Coordinates of C-alpha atoms and ligand atoms in Angstrom, one line a residue:
M6 CA 4.0 -23.0 -25.2
S7 CA 5.4 -20.9 -27.9
P8 CA 8.9 -19.5 -27.6
T9 CA 7.5 -16.3 -29.0
S10 CA 4.6 -16.0 -26.6
P11 CA 4.4 -12.6 -24.9
L12 CA 5.5 -14.2 -21.6
N13 CA 8.4 -16.0 -23.1
A14 CA 9.4 -13.0 -25.1
E15 CA 9.4 -10.8 -22.0
I16 CA 11.4 -13.4 -20.1
A17 CA 14.0 -13.6 -22.9
R18 CA 14.3 -9.8 -22.7
I19 CA 14.8 -9.9 -18.9
R20 CA 17.4 -12.6 -19.2
S21 CA 19.3 -10.7 -21.8
T22 CA 19.7 -7.7 -19.5
E23 CA 20.7 -9.5 -16.3
I24 CA 24.2 -9.5 -14.9
A25 CA 25.2 -11.8 -12.0
L26 CA 27.3 -9.5 -10.0
H27 CA 28.8 -12.1 -7.7
G28 CA 29.8 -14.3 -10.6
P29 CA 28.0 -16.9 -12.6
Y30 CA 26.0 -19.7 -10.9
N31 CA 27.2 -23.2 -11.5
P32 CA 24.5 -25.9 -10.8
A33 CA 26.8 -28.7 -11.9
G34 CA 28.1 -29.7 -8.4
K35 CA 24.6 -29.9 -6.8
P36 CA 23.4 -33.1 -5.1
D37 CA 21.1 -35.2 -7.2
N38 CA 17.4 -34.3 -7.6
P39 CA 17.7 -30.8 -6.3
L40 CA 14.5 -29.3 -5.0
R41 CA 12.8 -26.4 -7.0
V42 CA 12.5 -23.3 -4.9
V43 CA 10.6 -20.4 -6.5
F44 CA 10.5 -16.9 -5.0
L45 CA 7.4 -15.1 -6.0
S46 CA 7.5 -11.3 -6.3
S47 CA 4.7 -8.8 -6.6
Y48 CA 7.0 -6.5 -8.4
G49 CA 8.2 -6.1 -12.0
H50 CA 11.7 -6.9 -12.9
A51 CA 13.6 -3.7 -11.9
Y52 CA 12.0 -3.5 -8.4
S53 CA 12.3 -7.3 -7.8
L54 CA 16.0 -6.9 -8.0
L55 CA 16.0 -4.3 -5.2
A56 CA 14.3 -6.8 -2.9
T57 CA 17.5 -7.8 -1.1
G58 CA 15.9 -10.4 1.3
P59 CA 14.6 -12.9 -1.3
M60 CA 17.4 -12.1 -3.7
A61 CA 20.0 -13.0 -1.1
L62 CA 18.3 -16.3 -0.5
Y63 CA 18.1 -16.9 -4.2
D64 CA 21.8 -16.3 -4.5
L65 CA 22.7 -18.4 -1.6
I66 CA 20.7 -21.4 -2.8
N67 CA 22.1 -21.3 -6.3
R68 CA 25.7 -20.5 -5.3
R69 CA 26.3 -23.1 -2.6
P70 CA 27.1 -26.5 -4.1
D71 CA 26.1 -28.3 -0.9
V72 CA 22.5 -26.9 -1.0
P73 CA 20.3 -29.5 -2.6
A74 CA 18.0 -27.1 -4.4
L75 CA 17.9 -24.6 -7.3
A76 CA 16.2 -21.3 -6.9
E77 CA 14.1 -19.4 -9.4
R78 CA 12.2 -16.1 -9.5
A79 CA 8.7 -15.5 -10.8
L80 CA 7.5 -11.9 -11.1
A81 CA 4.6 -9.6 -11.9
Y82 CA 5.6 -9.6 -15.5
D83 CA 4.6 -6.6 -17.6
C84 CA 2.6 -8.8 -20.0
L85 CA 0.3 -10.1 -17.2
L86 CA -3.4 -9.2 -17.6
A87 CA -5.5 -7.9 -14.7
D88 CA -9.0 -8.8 -14.0
A89 CA -10.1 -7.1 -10.8
N90 CA -7.7 -8.6 -8.2
R91 CA -6.6 -11.5 -10.3
L92 CA -3.7 -11.6 -12.7
H93 CA -3.5 -13.9 -15.7
T94 CA -0.8 -14.9 -18.2
P95 CA -1.6 -14.0 -21.8
G96 CA -3.4 -16.9 -23.5
G97 CA -3.7 -18.7 -20.2
E98 CA -0.2 -20.3 -20.5
P99 CA 1.2 -21.6 -17.2
Y100 CA 2.8 -19.0 -14.9
R101 CA 6.5 -19.7 -15.1
S102 CA 9.7 -18.4 -13.5
I103 CA 12.5 -16.5 -15.3
E104 CA 14.8 -19.5 -15.0
N105 CA 12.4 -22.4 -15.8
P106 CA 9.5 -22.8 -18.3
A107 CA 7.9 -25.4 -16.0
P108 CA 4.9 -24.2 -14.1
V109 CA 5.6 -22.5 -10.8
A110 CA 2.8 -24.7 -9.3
G111 CA 5.1 -27.7 -9.7
A112 CA 7.8 -26.3 -7.4
D113 CA 8.7 -28.0 -4.2
I114 CA 8.9 -24.8 -2.2
V115 CA 7.4 -21.4 -3.0
G116 CA 8.7 -18.3 -1.1
V117 CA 6.6 -15.2 -0.7
S118 CA 8.0 -12.0 0.9
V119 CA 5.8 -9.3 2.4
T120 CA 7.5 -6.1 3.5
N121 CA 4.5 -4.3 4.7
A122 CA 1.5 -5.8 6.6
G123 CA -0.8 -3.6 4.4
D124 CA 0.2 -5.8 1.4
L125 CA -0.8 -9.2 2.8
H126 CA -3.6 -9.5 0.2
C127 CA -0.9 -9.7 -2.5
V128 CA -0.1 -13.3 -1.3
L129 CA -3.5 -14.4 -2.4
R130 CA -3.1 -12.8 -5.8
L131 CA 0.3 -14.5 -6.3
L132 CA -1.0 -17.9 -5.3
D133 CA -4.0 -17.5 -7.7
L134 CA -1.7 -16.5 -10.5
A135 CA 0.4 -19.6 -9.9
G136 CA -2.6 -21.8 -9.8
I137 CA -1.8 -23.0 -6.3
P138 CA -4.7 -23.5 -3.8
R139 CA -4.7 -20.6 -1.4
H140 CA -5.5 -22.5 1.8
S141 CA -2.8 -24.7 3.3
A142 CA -5.4 -27.3 4.1
D143 CA -6.3 -27.6 0.4
R144 CA -2.8 -28.3 -0.8
A145 CA -1.6 -31.9 -1.1
A146 CA 1.9 -33.2 -0.5
G147 CA 3.7 -34.2 -3.6
V148 CA 1.2 -32.2 -5.7
H149 CA 1.5 -28.7 -4.4
P150 CA 4.5 -26.7 -3.1
L151 CA 5.1 -25.8 0.5
I152 CA 4.4 -22.1 0.8
V153 CA 7.0 -20.3 3.0
G154 CA 6.5 -16.6 3.9
G155 CA 8.9 -14.1 5.3
S156 CA 9.9 -10.5 5.9
A157 CA 8.7 -7.6 8.0
G158 CA 5.1 -7.6 6.9
L159 CA 4.7 -11.0 8.6
A160 CA 5.9 -9.7 12.0
N161 CA 2.4 -10.7 13.0
P162 CA 2.0 -13.9 10.9
E163 CA -1.5 -14.7 12.2
P164 CA -3.6 -13.2 9.4
M165 CA -1.9 -15.5 7.0
A166 CA -2.0 -18.5 9.3
D167 CA -4.4 -20.5 7.1
Y168 CA -2.5 -19.6 3.9
L169 CA 1.2 -20.0 4.6
D170 CA 2.6 -23.4 5.6
I171 CA 5.7 -21.9 7.2
V172 CA 6.8 -18.4 8.2
A173 CA 10.6 -17.8 8.3
L174 CA 11.2 -15.3 11.1
G175 CA 14.1 -12.9 10.9
E176 CA 17.0 -13.8 8.6
A177 CA 16.3 -17.1 6.8
E178 CA 19.8 -17.9 5.5
H179 CA 20.1 -20.8 8.0
S180 CA 16.5 -21.8 8.5
L181 CA 15.5 -22.1 4.9
L182 CA 18.6 -24.1 4.0
E183 CA 17.8 -26.5 6.9
L184 CA 14.3 -26.8 5.6
I185 CA 15.6 -27.6 2.1
R186 CA 17.9 -30.2 3.5
L187 CA 15.2 -31.8 5.6
L188 CA 12.8 -32.1 2.7
H189 CA 15.5 -33.3 0.3
A190 CA 16.8 -36.0 2.6
N191 CA 13.3 -37.2 3.5
P192 CA 11.1 -37.3 0.4
A193 CA 8.7 -39.8 1.9
L194 CA 7.8 -37.7 5.0
T195 CA 4.1 -37.3 5.4
P196 CA 3.0 -33.6 5.3
T197 CA 2.3 -33.6 9.0
A198 CA 5.7 -35.1 9.9
A199 CA 7.4 -32.7 7.6
L200 CA 5.8 -29.7 9.2
E201 CA 6.4 -31.0 12.7
Q202 CA 10.1 -31.5 11.9
A203 CA 10.2 -28.1 10.2
A204 CA 8.8 -26.5 13.4
R205 CA 11.8 -27.6 15.3
I206 CA 14.2 -25.7 13.0
P207 CA 15.1 -22.4 14.8
G208 CA 13.3 -19.5 13.2
L209 CA 10.6 -21.4 11.4
Y210 CA 7.0 -20.9 12.6
V211 CA 4.4 -23.4 11.4
P212 CA 1.0 -21.8 12.1
S213 CA -1.1 -24.9 11.6
L214 CA 0.6 -26.6 14.5
Y215 CA -1.0 -24.2 17.0
E216 CA -4.6 -24.0 18.0
H217 CA -6.0 -20.6 18.6
D218 CA -9.2 -19.8 20.6
L219 CA -10.6 -16.6 19.2
L220 CA -12.5 -13.8 21.0
P221 CA -15.9 -12.6 19.7
G222 CA -15.4 -9.3 17.7
G223 CA -11.6 -9.7 17.3
G224 CA -8.6 -11.0 19.3
T225 CA -7.2 -14.3 20.6
A226 CA -8.1 -15.9 23.9
A227 CA -5.7 -18.9 24.1
I228 CA -3.0 -20.5 22.0
R229 CA -1.9 -24.2 22.3
P230 CA 0.7 -26.2 20.4
R231 CA -1.2 -29.1 18.9
T232 CA 1.4 -31.7 19.9
P233 CA 4.0 -31.8 22.7
T234 CA 6.9 -31.8 20.2
V235 CA 5.9 -28.3 18.9
P236 CA 7.9 -25.5 20.5
A237 CA 5.8 -23.1 22.6
T238 CA 7.7 -20.1 21.2
V239 CA 9.6 -19.4 18.0
H240 CA 12.0 -16.6 17.8
P241 CA 13.5 -14.7 14.8
Q242 CA 17.0 -15.6 13.7
Y243 CA 19.7 -12.9 13.3
L244 CA 23.0 -14.0 11.9
T245 CA 26.5 -12.7 11.6
P246 CA 27.6 -10.9 8.5
H247 CA 29.8 -13.9 7.6
D248 CA 26.8 -16.3 7.9
L249 CA 24.6 -13.9 5.9
G250 CA 27.0 -13.8 2.9
P251 CA 27.7 -11.0 0.4
A252 CA 24.3 -11.1 -1.3
H253 CA 22.6 -9.9 1.9
F254 CA 24.6 -6.7 1.6
T255 CA 24.9 -6.2 -2.2
S256 CA 22.3 -7.1 -4.8
P257 CA 23.4 -10.2 -6.6
I258 CA 21.8 -9.4 -10.0
S259 CA 21.4 -6.2 -11.9
D260 CA 19.5 -5.3 -15.0
G261 CA 22.6 -3.3 -16.1
S262 CA 21.3 0.0 -14.8
C263 CA 21.2 -0.1 -11.0
A264 CA 22.5 -2.0 -7.9
V265 CA 21.8 -1.9 -4.2
V266 CA 24.2 -1.7 -1.3
I267 CA 23.0 -2.4 2.3
A268 CA 25.9 -1.2 4.3
N269 CA 24.6 -2.1 7.7
L270 CA 21.7 -3.9 9.4
G271 CA 19.7 -2.7 12.4
C272 CA 20.1 0.5 14.3
R273 CA 22.3 1.4 17.3
H274 CA 19.2 2.9 19.0
S275 CA 16.1 1.1 20.2
C276 CA 13.2 3.5 19.9
H277 CA 10.1 2.0 21.3
M278 CA 8.0 2.3 18.1
C279 CA 10.5 1.1 15.6
T280 CA 11.3 -2.3 14.3
L281 CA 14.8 -1.4 13.1
G282 CA 16.2 -1.4 16.6
T283 CA 15.2 -5.0 17.2
P284 CA 17.8 -6.9 15.3
P285 CA 21.4 -6.5 16.5
F286 CA 23.4 -3.8 14.7
R287 CA 25.8 -5.2 12.2
N288 CA 28.3 -3.6 9.7
A289 CA 28.9 -5.1 6.3
P290 CA 32.6 -5.9 5.7
I291 CA 34.0 -2.9 3.9
D292 CA 36.2 -5.0 1.6
Q293 CA 33.0 -6.7 0.3
L294 CA 31.4 -3.4 -0.5
T295 CA 34.4 -1.7 -2.2
A296 CA 35.0 -4.9 -4.3
Y297 CA 31.3 -4.7 -5.3
V298 CA 31.6 -1.0 -6.3
D299 CA 34.6 -2.1 -8.5
T300 CA 32.4 -4.8 -10.1
L301 CA 29.8 -2.1 -10.8
E302 CA 32.4 0.0 -12.4
R303 CA 33.6 -2.9 -14.6
H304 CA 30.0 -3.4 -15.8
G305 CA 29.3 0.3 -16.2
I306 CA 26.4 0.3 -13.7
R307 CA 26.0 3.9 -12.7
K308 CA 23.1 4.0 -10.3
I309 CA 23.9 2.9 -6.8
V310 CA 21.2 2.7 -4.1
I311 CA 22.5 2.7 -0.6
S312 CA 19.4 1.5 1.0
S313 CA 20.4 1.3 4.7
P314 CA 18.0 3.5 6.7
T315 CA 20.8 4.0 9.3
F316 CA 23.7 4.4 6.9
T317 CA 25.1 7.3 9.0
Q318 CA 25.9 4.6 11.6
Y319 CA 27.9 2.5 9.2
R320 CA 31.4 2.2 10.6
H321 CA 33.1 2.5 7.2
R322 CA 30.8 5.1 5.6
H323 CA 33.6 7.5 4.7
E324 CA 35.6 4.8 3.1
L325 CA 32.7 3.6 1.1
L326 CA 31.7 7.1 0.0
D327 CA 35.3 7.8 -1.0
H328 CA 35.4 4.6 -3.0
I329 CA 32.2 5.5 -4.9
S330 CA 33.4 9.0 -5.3
A331 CA 36.6 7.7 -7.0
Y332 CA 34.5 5.6 -9.3
A333 CA 32.3 8.6 -10.1
D334 CA 35.5 10.7 -10.9
R335 CA 36.7 8.1 -13.3
A336 CA 33.4 7.4 -15.0
P337 CA 32.8 8.8 -18.5
E338 CA 29.2 9.5 -17.6
P339 CA 27.6 10.6 -14.3
V340 CA 27.3 8.1 -11.5
S341 CA 24.2 8.7 -9.3
V342 CA 23.9 7.6 -5.7
I343 CA 20.6 7.4 -3.9
I344 CA 21.0 7.3 -0.2
G345 CA 17.9 6.2 1.6
S346 CA 18.3 8.4 4.6
L347 CA 20.8 11.1 5.6
R348 CA 20.1 11.3 9.3
A349 CA 20.7 14.8 10.6
D350 CA 21.5 13.8 14.2
E351 CA 24.4 11.6 13.0
V352 CA 26.0 13.8 10.3
T353 CA 29.3 15.5 10.6
A354 CA 30.9 18.1 8.3
R355 CA 33.1 15.5 6.8
Y356 CA 30.2 13.2 6.1
L357 CA 28.2 16.0 4.4
D358 CA 31.2 16.9 2.3
A359 CA 31.6 13.3 1.2
V360 CA 27.9 13.0 0.3
A361 CA 27.8 16.4 -1.4
R362 CA 30.7 15.3 -3.7
L363 CA 28.5 12.5 -5.0
D364 CA 25.6 14.8 -5.8
P365 CA 23.2 12.4 -4.2
G366 CA 19.7 11.8 -5.2
H367 CA 17.0 11.0 -2.7
L368 CA 14.4 8.3 -2.6
F369 CA 11.7 11.0 -2.7
T370 CA 12.9 12.5 -6.0
E371 CA 9.3 12.9 -7.1
L372 CA 9.3 16.1 -5.1
S373 CA 9.8 18.9 -7.6
L374 CA 11.0 21.7 -5.4
D375 CA 13.3 24.3 -6.8
A376 CA 15.5 23.9 -3.8
P377 CA 19.1 22.6 -3.9
R378 CA 19.0 18.9 -4.6
G379 CA 20.6 17.5 -1.4
V380 CA 18.0 16.3 1.0
I381 CA 18.7 15.7 4.7
T382 CA 16.4 13.7 6.9
I383 CA 15.4 14.6 10.4
A384 CA 13.1 12.2 12.1
P385 CA 12.0 13.6 15.5
E386 CA 8.7 11.6 15.1
F387 CA 7.1 13.8 17.6
A388 CA 7.2 17.6 18.0
A389 CA 6.6 17.4 21.8
P390 CA 10.0 16.9 23.4
D391 CA 8.6 14.7 26.2
L392 CA 7.1 12.3 23.6
V393 CA 10.4 12.2 21.9
R394 CA 12.0 11.1 25.2
I395 CA 9.3 8.7 26.2
F396 CA 9.6 6.8 23.0
G397 CA 13.4 6.6 23.4
K398 CA 14.3 8.8 20.6
T399 CA 17.6 10.6 20.8
M400 CA 16.8 13.5 18.4
D401 CA 16.8 16.5 20.7
A402 CA 16.7 20.1 19.7
Y403 CA 20.5 20.6 20.2
R404 CA 21.4 17.8 17.6
V405 CA 18.8 19.1 15.1
D406 CA 20.1 22.7 15.3
R407 CA 23.7 21.5 15.0
A408 CA 22.8 19.6 11.9
L409 CA 21.0 22.5 10.4
D410 CA 23.9 24.8 11.1
L411 CA 26.1 22.3 9.2
C412 CA 23.7 22.3 6.3
R413 CA 23.8 26.1 6.2
T414 CA 27.5 26.0 5.7
T415 CA 27.2 23.9 2.5
T416 CA 25.5 25.0 -0.7
H417 CA 24.4 21.5 -1.4
F418 CA 21.8 20.7 1.3
G419 CA 18.8 22.9 1.0
T420 CA 15.9 20.6 1.6
V421 CA 15.1 19.1 5.0
M422 CA 12.7 16.1 5.2
L423 CA 11.0 15.9 8.5
Y424 CA 9.3 12.7 9.7
F425 CA 6.5 12.8 12.2
M426 CA 4.0 10.4 13.5
L427 CA 0.4 11.3 14.3
G428 CA -1.9 9.6 16.7
A429 CA 0.3 8.4 19.6
P430 CA -1.7 7.6 22.7
G431 CA -2.3 10.7 24.8
E432 CA -1.3 13.0 21.9
S433 CA -3.2 16.4 22.1
D434 CA -4.2 18.9 19.5
Q435 CA -1.5 21.1 20.7
D436 CA 1.1 18.3 20.2
R437 CA 0.0 17.9 16.6
L438 CA 0.0 21.6 15.8
A439 CA 3.5 21.9 17.2
I440 CA 4.6 20.0 14.1
A441 CA 3.9 23.1 12.1
D442 CA 5.9 25.2 14.5
Y443 CA 8.8 22.7 14.4
A444 CA 8.8 22.8 10.6
H445 CA 8.8 26.5 10.5
R446 CA 11.6 26.7 13.0
V447 CA 13.7 24.3 10.9
Y448 CA 13.2 26.5 7.8
Q449 CA 14.3 29.6 9.7
R450 CA 17.3 27.8 11.2
L451 CA 18.3 26.5 7.7
G452 CA 18.5 30.2 6.9
R453 CA 18.1 30.2 3.1
K454 CA 15.2 31.6 1.2
D455 CA 15.5 28.9 -1.5
G456 CA 15.4 26.1 1.1
A457 CA 12.5 23.8 1.5
V458 CA 11.0 21.7 4.3
I459 CA 9.0 18.6 3.6
V460 CA 6.9 17.3 6.4
K461 CA 6.2 13.6 5.9
V462 CA 3.5 12.4 8.2
Q463 CA 2.7 8.8 9.1
Q464 CA 0.2 7.4 11.4
F465 CA 1.5 6.0 14.7
M466 CA 1.1 2.2 14.3
P467 CA 2.1 0.0 17.2
Q468 CA 4.3 -2.5 15.3
P469 CA 4.3 -6.2 16.4
G470 CA 7.6 -7.0 18.0
T471 CA 8.2 -3.5 19.4
V472 CA 7.7 -2.1 22.9
S473 CA 4.8 -0.2 21.5
Q474 CA 3.0 -3.2 20.3
R475 CA 0.2 -3.2 22.9
L476 CA -0.7 0.5 22.7
P477 CA -4.0 1.7 21.2
M478 CA -4.1 3.0 17.6
A479 CA -6.0 6.0 16.4
D480 CA -8.6 5.5 13.7
P481 CA -6.9 6.2 10.4
D482 CA -10.0 8.2 9.4
L483 CA -9.0 10.9 11.8
V484 CA -5.6 11.6 10.3
D485 CA -6.8 13.5 7.2
G486 CA -8.3 16.2 9.5
W487 CA -5.2 16.4 11.6
V488 CA -3.0 16.8 8.6
N489 CA -5.2 19.7 7.3
D490 CA -4.9 21.4 10.7
I491 CA -1.1 21.2 10.4
R492 CA -1.1 22.5 6.8
E493 CA -3.3 25.5 7.8
R494 CA -1.1 26.4 10.8
L495 CA 2.0 26.1 8.7
H496 CA 0.4 28.4 6.1
T497 CA -0.3 31.0 8.7
L498 CA 3.2 30.8 10.3
A499 CA 5.1 30.8 7.0
G500 CA 3.1 33.6 5.4
P501 CA 4.6 34.4 2.0
A502 CA 7.2 31.6 2.4
H503 CA 4.4 29.0 2.6
D504 CA 5.4 27.6 -0.8
R505 CA 8.7 26.4 0.7
F506 CA 6.8 23.7 2.7
R507 CA 5.1 20.5 1.7
V508 CA 3.1 18.3 4.1
L509 CA 2.9 14.8 2.6
W510 CA 0.4 12.2 3.7
G511 CA -1.4 9.6 1.8
E512 CA -2.2 6.0 1.2
H513 CA -5.2 6.0 3.5
S514 CA -6.3 2.6 2.3
R515 CA -3.0 1.0 3.0
L516 CA -3.1 2.3 6.6
L517 CA -6.6 0.8 7.1
L518 CA -5.2 -2.5 6.0
E519 CA -1.9 -2.1 8.0
A520 CA -3.8 -1.2 11.2
L521 CA -5.9 -4.3 10.8
C522 CA -3.2 -6.7 9.7
D523 CA -0.6 -5.5 12.3
R524 CA -3.1 -6.5 15.0
G525 CA -5.0 -9.2 13.2
D526 CA -5.9 -12.7 14.4
R527 CA -6.5 -15.7 12.2
R528 CA -9.8 -14.5 10.9
V529 CA -8.3 -11.4 9.3
G530 CA -6.9 -13.4 6.4
H531 CA -10.4 -14.6 5.6
V532 CA -11.6 -11.0 5.6
L533 CA -8.8 -10.1 3.1
E534 CA -9.8 -13.2 1.0
A535 CA -13.5 -12.1 0.9
L536 CA -12.4 -8.6 -0.2
H537 CA -10.1 -10.1 -2.8
D538 CA -12.8 -12.3 -4.2
A539 CA -15.3 -9.5 -4.3
G540 CA -12.9 -7.6 -6.6
T541 CA -12.4 -4.8 -4.1
D542 CA -9.8 -2.3 -5.2
F543 CA -7.3 -2.5 -2.3
A544 CA -5.7 0.7 -3.4
H545 CA -8.9 2.6 -2.8
L546 CA -10.4 0.5 0.0
T547 CA -12.8 2.5 2.2
K548 CA -13.4 2.1 5.9
A549 CA -17.1 1.3 5.1
Q550 CA -16.0 -1.6 2.8
L551 CA -13.6 -2.9 5.4
E552 CA -16.1 -2.7 8.2
Q553 CA -18.7 -4.5 6.1
A554 CA -16.3 -7.3 5.3
L555 CA -15.2 -7.6 9.0
A556 CA -18.9 -7.6 10.1
A557 CA -19.6 -10.6 7.8
H558 CA -17.0 -12.5 9.8
G559 CA -18.3 -11.3 13.2
L560 CA -15.5 -8.8 13.7
T561 CA -15.2 -5.0 14.3
F562 CA -12.5 -2.7 13.1
S563 CA -12.5 -0.8 16.5
S564 CA -11.6 -4.0 18.4
Y565 CA -8.3 -4.1 16.5
L566 CA -7.5 -0.5 17.3
A567 CA -7.9 -0.9 21.1
A568 CA -5.1 -1.3 23.5
R569 CA -4.0 -4.8 24.2
D570 CA -2.9 -4.2 27.8
T571 CA -3.8 -7.5 29.2
D572 CA -4.9 -9.6 26.2
L573 CA -2.9 -12.4 24.7
L574 CA -1.3 -11.1 21.6
P575 CA -2.4 -13.1 18.4
W576 CA 1.3 -13.3 17.6
Q577 CA 2.3 -14.4 21.2
T578 CA 4.1 -17.5 19.9
V579 CA 6.6 -15.4 18.1
N580 CA 6.7 -12.5 20.5
T581 CA 10.1 -11.5 22.0
V582 CA 9.2 -8.2 23.8
H583 CA 9.7 -7.9 27.6
P584 CA 6.4 -7.1 29.3
E585 CA 8.2 -4.8 31.8
A586 CA 9.3 -2.5 29.0
E587 CA 5.7 -2.4 27.6
Q588 CA 4.3 -1.6 31.0
A589 CA 6.9 1.1 31.6
L590 CA 6.1 2.8 28.3
A591 CA 2.3 2.6 28.8
A592 CA 2.7 4.1 32.3
A593 CA 5.0 6.9 31.0
L594 CA 2.3 7.8 28.5
R595 CA -0.5 7.6 31.0
N596 CA 1.4 9.8 33.5
R597 CA 2.5 12.3 30.9
V598 CA 1.9 16.0 31.4
P599 CA 2.3 17.5 27.9
V600 CA 5.0 20.2 27.7
P601 CA 4.6 22.8 25.0
A602 CA 7.3 22.4 22.3
Ligands
SF4_703 S1 13.4 5.3 15.0 FE1 15.4 5.7 14.0 S2 16.9 5.9 15.6 FE2 15.0 4.9 16.5 S3 15.4 2.7 16.3 FE3 14.3 3.3 14.4 S4 15.9 3.8 12.9 FE4 16.9 3.8 14.9

């Protein structure tokens, strides 16, 4: 392999830009024969550094002298060549990590992180790229790595059951380290024994140790552990901030331009359709975050992404914002802060002032509105007040009006981003059109002609692991028409001011995949594999293509959209939701008498 090959040249460039923000790694004190752990990323370099889950594990493994492993990262390098769904290295040289020229395929453990169920097919592409057999059953101990998956896209791990050896549920800072210690201490374990012992580590789910009886058309009839030693249920792990370590809250490596702060985890609310309310709410230690900002200042890193979706709930938010503000005041060039979400129902005048001083950008900066730059987020999710209540949201009209009144008193916040879901069970045409009325009312309350309202529409998707998980799903094909109806009504209501509104909706193909994979059983991975091998463009996947691929496996798309009232969930082994809560939500929706907004 030439040191000047395009791949090696790109990696040399990457390495020359990287700054280890928590200090250099020192592999010297590691136990003998450390394992090789490679984290695969579907992203290029800059985005891969924002993936705080795998980056935190990478940092932990490399930083702790007692962990008998070294971690590496292998990315979707710019120089890779695409051939339909496959990626290749230039000249066919082995796919390698940033840290190590040895082939990724020779690692002991490979980690893959999937944040959205609509992206599960990316796992196949990464395994192909690395030259690792896709199917667990085709991989041999001592020859191929153990493939460990994780993150929110695997809340229902079953579609990937035949491809991943292990799925780490929740936060893997303990479970992955235990797995590493197990494999390092027992190199002679047979693959079966290794997996059986791994299955006893809290938070690790080993799909191959469970037998699933599948229903015709789609769904799961029965699940049985294959041996008596395999636990009947496996639950996600959630750890204390101390156990998680600093890299879980602050990105450990920067390319010199940008760094990420995750100030808090979870949400203080528990809305029935949201996965954020499932983990316990935890605050990052403020001294860690302020010290990190000081480090960024020393390195001249001037873009800070605060990516907590519930940052307004962070106990020390004012202190953190003041600290960043002080850095911005001292900096010779502008410091930009991107805040993932400014939740209207939780803002105060003091908070808005603090944020306004930072001239914050927003994650949706692609929106070229000539409105003042500050964007405030309001996520009622539903325009009908009773649906808001039924799903446990706290965003009532009083809180929204109060926030808009606060915005009116500043010159900075002129854009409101409204989040709504379409397609909840029992939703009527009237409920959907009320979204236009809601948006119009927000614009009027904002009270400024140069203001703007962005309506971001998502389809209601019952997420595995939430109280909504058994509810029926609308066909994603219907949503285009619903969005058009909302746009037309908004146009009529706003009249000459209609250009102050945007209704955003897209990624239809991803929603088809997400709907299928959120609910999918073990056959769904094979459907994805068939589409992958056929060279199907997943970014433009049509319903017809998906239905054809499902039919070839004896499955129907509609069976995955239907309610799962009484069925066994395909992800029952990892399920933690109380059936009483599910039944109460379903009954409230059934008995609902829609009230006009
Ligand atoms: S929908 Fe919003 S308020 Fe509700 S749990 Fe999720 S993040 Fe929290």
